[in-house]
Tab-separated table of C-alpha atoms in Angstrom:
chain	number	residue	atom	x	y	z
A	1	MET	CA	104.291	101.022	67.891
A	2	THR	CA	105.714	102.278	71.182
A	3	GLU	CA	107.674	105.766	71.668
A	4	ARG	CA	110.287	106.029	74.071
A	5	ALA	CA	109.790	109.288	76.347
A	6	THR	CA	112.717	111.670	76.156
A	7	ASN	CA	111.736	113.315	79.660
A	8	PRO	CA	112.057	112.299	82.143
A	9	PRO	CA	115.316	110.475	81.500
A	10	VAL	CA	115.467	106.576	81.562
A	11	THR	CA	116.839	104.963	84.672
A	12	GLU	CA	117.660	101.298	85.260
A	13	HIS	CA	114.607	101.216	87.624
A	14	ALA	CA	111.772	102.604	85.214
A	15	THR	CA	111.459	103.283	81.722
A	16	LEU	CA	108.577	105.359	80.797
A	17	TYR	CA	106.798	105.369	77.246
A	18	LEU	CA	104.346	108.006	75.831
A	19	HIS	CA	101.874	105.549	74.636
A	20	PRO	CA	100.332	102.145	75.848
A	21	ASP	CA	101.382	99.433	73.734
A	22	ARG	CA	98.795	97.377	71.646
A	23	ASN	CA	99.919	94.186	73.668
A	24	LEU	CA	98.834	96.097	76.814
A	25	ALA	CA	95.370	94.866	76.871
A	26	LEU	CA	96.362	91.341	76.481
A	27	GLU	CA	98.429	91.639	79.649
A	28	LEU	CA	95.671	93.473	81.546
A	29	VAL	CA	93.244	90.810	80.808
A	30	ARG	CA	95.349	88.573	83.014
A	31	ALA	CA	94.461	90.688	85.842
A	32	THR	CA	90.603	90.862	85.089
A	33	GLU	CA	90.801	87.164	84.774
A	34	ALA	CA	92.393	86.687	88.266
A	35	ALA	CA	89.743	89.009	89.684
A	36	ALA	CA	87.132	87.184	88.318
A	37	ILE	CA	88.389	83.766	89.350
A	38	ARG	CA	89.047	84.982	92.992
A	39	ALA	CA	85.596	86.157	93.380
A	40	THR	CA	84.009	82.981	92.018
A	41	PRO	CA	83.903	81.320	95.451
A	42	PHE	CA	81.523	84.230	96.730
A	43	ILE	CA	78.964	83.890	94.152
A	44	GLY	CA	75.498	83.609	95.759
A	45	HIS	CA	76.990	83.635	99.023
A	46	GLY	CA	75.624	87.281	99.995
A	47	ASP	CA	78.818	88.736	100.870
A	48	LYS	CA	79.568	91.542	98.425
A	49	ASN	CA	82.475	92.894	100.407
A	50	GLY	CA	84.012	89.474	100.540
A	51	ALA	CA	83.763	88.953	96.971
A	52	ASP	CA	85.156	92.630	96.158
A	53	GLY	CA	88.128	92.170	98.643
A	54	ALA	CA	89.194	88.814	96.894
A	55	ALA	CA	88.914	90.442	93.462
A	56	VAL	CA	90.871	93.437	94.398
A	57	ASP	CA	93.621	91.565	96.172
A	58	ALA	CA	94.034	89.468	92.824
A	59	MET	CA	93.865	92.320	90.645
A	60	ARG	CA	96.698	94.429	92.210
A	61	LYS	CA	98.866	91.387	92.549
A	62	PHE	CA	98.382	90.708	88.933
A	63	LEU	CA	98.799	94.271	88.046
A	64	GLY	CA	102.108	94.464	89.506
A	65	THR	CA	103.501	92.002	87.165
A	66	VAL	CA	102.472	94.044	84.059
A	67	ASN	CA	105.075	96.087	81.851
A	68	PHE	CA	103.663	99.362	82.505
A	69	SER	CA	103.307	102.439	84.722
A	70	GLY	CA	99.593	102.722	85.622
A	71	THR	CA	98.078	105.406	87.736
A	72	VAL	CA	94.587	104.609	89.112
A	73	VAL	CA	92.440	107.781	87.937
A	74	ILE	CA	89.261	105.886	88.620
A	75	GLY	CA	89.425	103.545	91.382
A	76	GLU	CA	86.886	101.390	92.926
A	77	GLY	CA	84.960	101.328	95.928
A	78	GLU	CA	84.594	104.955	96.973
A	79	LYS	CA	80.719	105.094	97.142
A	80	ASP	CA	80.167	102.289	99.479
A	81	GLU	CA	83.467	102.060	101.440
A	82	ALA	CA	84.240	98.573	99.958
A	83	PRO	CA	87.822	97.375	99.509
A	84	MET	CA	89.435	99.313	96.603
A	85	LEU	CA	92.343	100.104	94.514
A	86	PHE	CA	92.427	103.876	95.362
A	87	ASN	CA	92.624	106.959	93.374
A	88	GLY	CA	96.261	107.763	92.687
A	89	GLU	CA	97.519	104.392	93.349
A	90	VAL	CA	100.484	103.526	90.986
A	91	VAL	CA	100.362	100.032	89.756
A	92	GLY	CA	102.593	97.997	87.381
A	93	ASN	CA	106.300	97.487	87.274
A	94	GLY	CA	107.210	100.893	86.045
A	95	ARG	CA	108.883	99.436	82.700
A	96	GLY	CA	106.342	100.222	80.190
A	97	PRO	CA	104.047	102.902	78.849
A	98	ALA	CA	102.640	105.403	81.411
A	99	CYS	CA	98.793	105.220	81.572
A	100	ASP	CA	95.788	106.253	83.274
A	101	ILE	CA	93.581	103.373	84.413
A	102	ALA	CA	89.925	102.935	85.339
A	103	VAL	CA	89.424	99.741	87.392
A	104	ASP	CA	86.422	97.827	88.775
A	105	PRO	CA	87.654	94.442	90.056
A	106	ILE	CA	83.930	93.864	90.395
A	107	ASP	CA	81.400	95.824	88.505
A	108	GLY	CA	78.325	94.347	90.106
A	109	THR	CA	79.322	93.389	93.564
A	110	SER	CA	75.509	92.828	94.504
A	111	LEU	CA	74.890	90.739	91.559
A	112	THR	CA	77.960	88.385	92.336
A	113	ALA	CA	76.882	88.320	96.077
A	114	ALA	CA	73.208	87.474	94.878
A	115	GLY	CA	74.288	85.000	92.315
A	116	ARG	CA	72.655	86.993	89.595
A	117	ARG	CA	73.751	87.742	85.865
A	118	ASN	CA	75.908	90.495	84.336
A	119	ALA	CA	78.764	90.733	87.147
A	120	ILE	CA	82.188	91.586	85.166
A	121	SER	CA	85.612	92.547	86.194
A	122	MET	CA	87.202	95.362	84.318
A	123	ILE	CA	90.193	97.555	83.673
A	124	ALA	CA	90.128	100.494	81.074
A	125	ALA	CA	93.394	102.104	80.002
A	126	ALA	CA	94.362	105.343	77.988
A	127	ASP	CA	97.492	107.637	77.676
A	128	ARG	CA	98.555	109.323	80.746
A	129	GLY	CA	96.462	112.333	81.629
A	130	ALA	CA	93.807	111.314	78.943
A	131	MET	CA	91.073	110.382	81.294
A	132	LEU	CA	88.579	112.651	82.801
A	133	ASP	CA	88.951	112.812	86.751
A	134	ALA	CA	85.285	112.817	87.649
A	135	SER	CA	85.705	111.390	91.109
A	136	SER	CA	84.502	114.390	93.009
A	137	VAL	CA	81.034	113.769	91.588
A	138	PHE	CA	79.888	110.103	91.860
A	139	TYR	CA	77.067	110.157	89.419
A	140	MET	CA	76.431	111.173	85.835
A	141	ASP	CA	73.290	111.039	83.464
A	142	LYS	CA	74.294	108.874	80.444
A	143	LEU	CA	73.150	107.956	77.036
A	144	VAL	CA	74.887	104.965	75.044
A	145	ALA	CA	73.778	103.408	71.847
A	146	GLY	CA	75.652	102.084	68.547
A	147	PRO	CA	77.352	103.678	65.561
A	148	LEU	CA	74.056	104.403	63.900
A	149	ALA	CA	73.077	106.929	66.739
A	150	VAL	CA	75.849	109.254	66.297
A	151	GLY	CA	74.605	112.500	65.136
A	152	VAL	CA	71.163	111.315	65.592
A	153	LEU	CA	70.434	111.038	69.507
A	154	ASP	CA	70.972	113.901	71.971
A	155	ILE	CA	70.898	113.469	75.740
A	156	ARG	CA	69.212	116.981	75.851
A	157	LYS	CA	66.304	116.014	73.877
A	158	PRO	CA	63.084	114.327	75.458
A	159	VAL	CA	63.513	110.640	75.834
A	160	ALA	CA	60.496	110.195	73.470
A	161	GLU	CA	62.145	111.941	70.837
A	162	ASN	CA	65.382	110.003	71.016
A	163	VAL	CA	63.518	106.721	70.965
A	164	ARG	CA	61.580	107.704	67.642
A	165	ALA	CA	64.959	109.010	66.181
A	166	LEU	CA	66.551	105.572	67.207
A	167	ALA	CA	63.850	103.461	65.718
A	168	LYS	CA	63.894	105.173	62.449
A	169	VAL	CA	67.789	105.124	61.919
A	170	LEU	CA	67.907	101.283	63.031
A	171	GLY	CA	64.950	100.578	60.712
A	172	LYS	CA	62.605	99.235	63.352
A	173	SER	CA	59.088	100.025	64.860
A	174	VAL	CA	59.212	101.958	68.027
A	175	SER	CA	57.892	98.938	69.783
A	176	GLU	CA	60.837	96.844	68.889
A	177	VAL	CA	63.305	99.346	70.234
A	178	SER	CA	64.973	97.851	73.861
A	179	VAL	CA	66.168	100.468	76.395
A	180	GLY	CA	68.431	99.331	79.164
A	181	ILE	CA	67.939	101.293	82.528
A	182	LEU	CA	69.223	100.791	86.056
A	183	ASP	CA	66.497	99.563	88.145
A	184	ARG	CA	66.521	102.279	90.820
A	185	PRO	CA	63.805	104.418	92.322
A	186	ARG	CA	65.256	107.399	90.638
A	187	HIS	CA	64.549	106.184	87.308
A	188	GLN	CA	60.565	105.670	87.942
A	189	GLN	CA	59.733	108.563	85.572
A	190	LEU	CA	62.212	107.715	83.001
A	191	ILE	CA	61.023	104.279	82.678
A	192	ALA	CA	57.574	105.676	82.450
A	193	GLU	CA	58.506	107.912	79.724
A	194	VAL	CA	60.259	105.203	77.668
A	195	ARG	CA	57.143	102.830	77.773
A	196	ALA	CA	54.803	105.747	77.200
A	197	ALA	CA	56.892	106.489	73.757
A	198	GLY	CA	56.133	102.895	72.985
A	199	ALA	CA	59.539	101.301	73.483
A	200	GLY	CA	60.515	98.393	75.686
A	201	THR	CA	62.534	98.679	78.784
A	202	ARG	CA	65.186	96.241	79.994
A	203	LEU	CA	65.703	96.750	83.775
A	204	LEU	CA	69.224	96.284	84.667
A	205	LEU	CA	69.856	95.187	88.594
A	206	ASP	CA	73.441	96.511	88.513
A	207	GLY	CA	76.506	97.065	86.134
A	208	ASP	CA	75.689	100.041	83.377
A	209	VAL	CA	79.105	99.359	81.951
A	210	ALA	CA	77.971	96.042	80.457
A	211	GLY	CA	74.655	97.543	79.626
A	212	GLY	CA	76.512	100.411	77.638
A	213	ILE	CA	78.729	98.006	75.876
A	214	ASP	CA	76.054	95.842	74.826
A	215	ALA	CA	73.770	98.873	73.498
A	216	ALA	CA	76.683	99.887	71.387
A	217	SER	CA	77.573	96.382	70.000
A	218	TYR	CA	76.158	95.614	66.671
A	219	GLU	CA	75.128	92.152	67.975
A	220	GLY	CA	73.952	93.534	71.422
A	221	ARG	CA	70.287	92.925	72.880
A	222	LEU	CA	69.886	96.456	73.792
A	223	ASP	CA	69.337	99.454	71.578
A	224	MET	CA	70.139	102.174	73.986
A	225	CYS	CA	71.152	102.580	77.640
A	226	ILE	CA	70.196	105.554	79.606
A	227	GLY	CA	70.032	106.885	83.037
A	228	ILE	CA	71.926	108.053	85.890
A	229	GLY	CA	74.795	105.722	87.182
A	230	GLY	CA	78.378	106.089	88.316
A	231	SER	CA	80.707	108.647	86.903
A	232	PRO	CA	83.541	106.172	86.947
A	233	GLU	CA	81.639	103.695	85.202
A	234	GLY	CA	80.836	106.569	82.543
A	235	VAL	CA	84.472	107.420	81.771
A	236	ALA	CA	85.375	103.592	81.619
A	237	THR	CA	82.487	102.812	79.270
A	238	ALA	CA	83.756	105.691	76.929
A	239	CYS	CA	87.083	103.698	76.359
A	240	ALA	CA	84.904	100.814	75.132
A	241	ILE	CA	82.458	102.846	73.122
A	242	LYS	CA	85.601	104.332	71.311
A	243	ALA	CA	86.490	100.925	70.007
A	244	LEU	CA	82.860	100.146	69.095
A	245	GLY	CA	82.427	103.459	67.299
A	246	GLY	CA	79.146	104.099	69.189
A	247	LEU	CA	77.752	107.219	71.059
A	248	ILE	CA	78.198	108.184	74.563
A	249	GLN	CA	76.888	111.291	76.119
A	250	THR	CA	76.885	112.044	79.754
A	251	ARG	CA	75.939	115.062	82.105
A	252	LEU	CA	77.282	115.491	85.879
A	253	ALA	CA	74.383	114.605	88.359
A	254	PRO	CA	75.243	115.944	91.836
A	255	GLY	CA	73.527	114.373	94.672
A	256	SER	CA	73.955	117.866	96.769
A	257	ASP	CA	75.106	121.217	96.565
A	258	ASP	CA	78.269	120.443	98.441
A	259	GLU	CA	79.117	117.829	95.844
A	260	ARG	CA	78.241	120.373	93.066
A	261	GLN	CA	80.614	122.727	94.531
A	262	ARG	CA	83.396	119.884	94.834
A	263	GLY	CA	83.124	119.367	91.318
A	264	ILE	CA	83.270	123.013	90.380
A	265	ASP	CA	86.338	123.259	92.498
A	266	ALA	CA	87.881	120.232	90.696
A	267	GLY	CA	87.233	122.064	87.428
A	268	LEU	CA	84.202	119.938	86.209
A	269	LYS	CA	81.487	121.602	84.113
A	270	PHE	CA	77.770	121.289	84.977
A	271	ASP	CA	74.685	121.769	82.536
A	272	HIS	CA	77.472	120.508	79.814
A	273	VAL	CA	77.420	117.377	77.819
A	274	TYR	CA	80.506	115.380	78.163
A	275	GLU	CA	81.098	113.185	75.020
A	276	ALA	CA	83.440	110.558	74.383
A	277	ASP	CA	86.448	112.831	73.608
A	278	ASP	CA	85.684	114.620	76.770
A	279	LEU	CA	85.544	111.618	78.817
A	280	VAL	CA	88.753	110.333	77.422
A	281	ALA	CA	91.006	111.903	75.023
A	282	GLY	CA	92.382	110.520	71.814
A	283	ASP	CA	91.945	107.103	70.278
A	284	ASN	CA	94.653	104.950	72.213
A	285	THR	CA	92.085	103.274	74.560
A	286	PHE	CA	91.747	99.830	75.819
A	287	PHE	CA	89.026	98.118	77.611
A	288	VAL	CA	88.990	94.555	79.115
A	289	ALA	CA	86.436	92.769	80.836
A	290	THR	CA	86.135	89.087	82.203
A	291	GLY	CA	82.822	87.641	83.237
A	292	VAL	CA	82.429	86.712	86.926
A	293	THR	CA	78.738	85.516	86.370
A	294	ASP	CA	77.150	84.752	83.011
A	295	GLY	CA	75.742	87.745	81.069
A	296	ASN	CA	75.105	89.366	77.826
A	297	LEU	CA	78.532	90.462	77.454
A	298	VAL	CA	80.582	87.541	78.342
A	299	SER	CA	80.106	84.137	80.047
A	300	GLY	CA	81.074	83.793	83.579
A	301	VAL	CA	83.746	81.747	85.453
A	302	ARG	CA	83.027	77.915	84.882
A	303	ARG	CA	84.899	74.948	86.477
A	304	LYS	CA	85.173	72.154	83.984
A	305	GLY	CA	86.801	69.387	85.339
A	306	PRO	CA	90.544	69.973	86.056
A	307	VAL	CA	90.429	73.604	84.359
A	308	ILE	CA	88.657	77.064	85.198
A	309	ARG	CA	87.443	78.524	82.169
A	310	THR	CA	86.869	82.212	81.835
A	311	GLU	CA	85.576	84.470	78.976
A	312	SER	CA	86.657	87.987	78.262
A	313	ILE	CA	86.302	90.844	75.836
A	314	VAL	CA	89.348	93.057	74.657
A	315	LEU	CA	88.640	96.245	72.856
A	316	ARG	CA	91.115	98.563	71.343
A	317	ALA	CA	89.990	101.893	69.955
A	318	ARG	CA	93.108	102.740	67.622
A	319	SER	CA	92.522	99.660	65.566
A	320	GLY	CA	88.661	99.226	66.217
A	321	THR	CA	89.337	95.600	67.145
A	322	ILE	CA	87.123	93.480	69.395
A	323	ARG	CA	88.740	90.261	70.626
A	324	ARG	CA	87.124	87.553	72.838
A	325	VAL	CA	89.459	85.382	74.949
A	326	VAL	CA	88.433	82.311	76.198
A	327	ALA	CA	91.065	80.859	78.502
A	328	ASP	CA	91.482	77.710	80.519
A	329	HIS	CA	93.251	77.731	83.725
A	330	LEU	CA	94.556	74.875	85.490
A	331	ALA	CA	92.572	74.676	88.602
A	332	GLU	CA	95.220	73.270	90.811
A	333	LYS	CA	97.342	76.358	90.229
A	334	TRP	CA	94.514	78.402	91.751
A	335	LEU	CA	94.364	76.484	95.064
A	336	GLY	CA	97.245	78.110	96.399
A	337	ASP	CA	98.233	81.786	96.528
A	338	ASP	CA	100.071	82.059	93.367
A	339	GLY	CA	97.448	82.013	91.079
């Protein structure tokens, strides 16, 4: 149910609401579908900025038609100077709920450019002012797992201790535990510790949002996802984890003293564990993602004769619902500019 805001006053040009409407996610999925479809011609062609630019343009265009007033709290592209929906940008037609949004038109631009798995287009939304703005610190250390891990795992504990505790609560042997980690040089020691504990690693080339959601899902292939990844992705992942009832814990990981100082100036806390409610307040959160390439979370865009098929996942925390949306789009409608 949507509540009208009494302040500011309603005008003929903009009507603001306090809370995102439950239908908002089904509107936002149109934007992720559009971004995924527009990125498809770039799959495997080595041009990650071209793919990102096409996805950004499509997402921005479709967001402009949605009945909401969305402020981009977590934009895309800041780390590598790619095209972006920038922080502070206001999207939507202004006639609907006032929201914070986190966007990544392609989470996995390198995956898309190389034609690899697990690239997605995603948007997360929450009440205005609910999302942590961690943009001044690009990276955070993360631990994500499913509902059974709540109250059991702790990011401050040694990884071997967490692996053993997770195995016990899942009713598995340690050797059966699968741990997702981004395949980066900074994680060599972490990978070694997981394997020394007796668990198996699943090294992710990119896209730790999809990895975190997979770890928190009851039918996922991962049991836990850990390691240092983007701070924006951590906040977006928290929106999804709230719908799944899982565990997410993070700690900021500045790359320099200057970056740490920028974080302090922005009011961020270091040597502090940010949990789900710290990353995004309340339970009125949405997460939507559409597959660009095939992955464990969703299938990628496919051309099937006269139609283009997309698969998306839509998560809503308040109701605890997980919806999968398979849509067929007439290909001829996507040959022009209207989409």
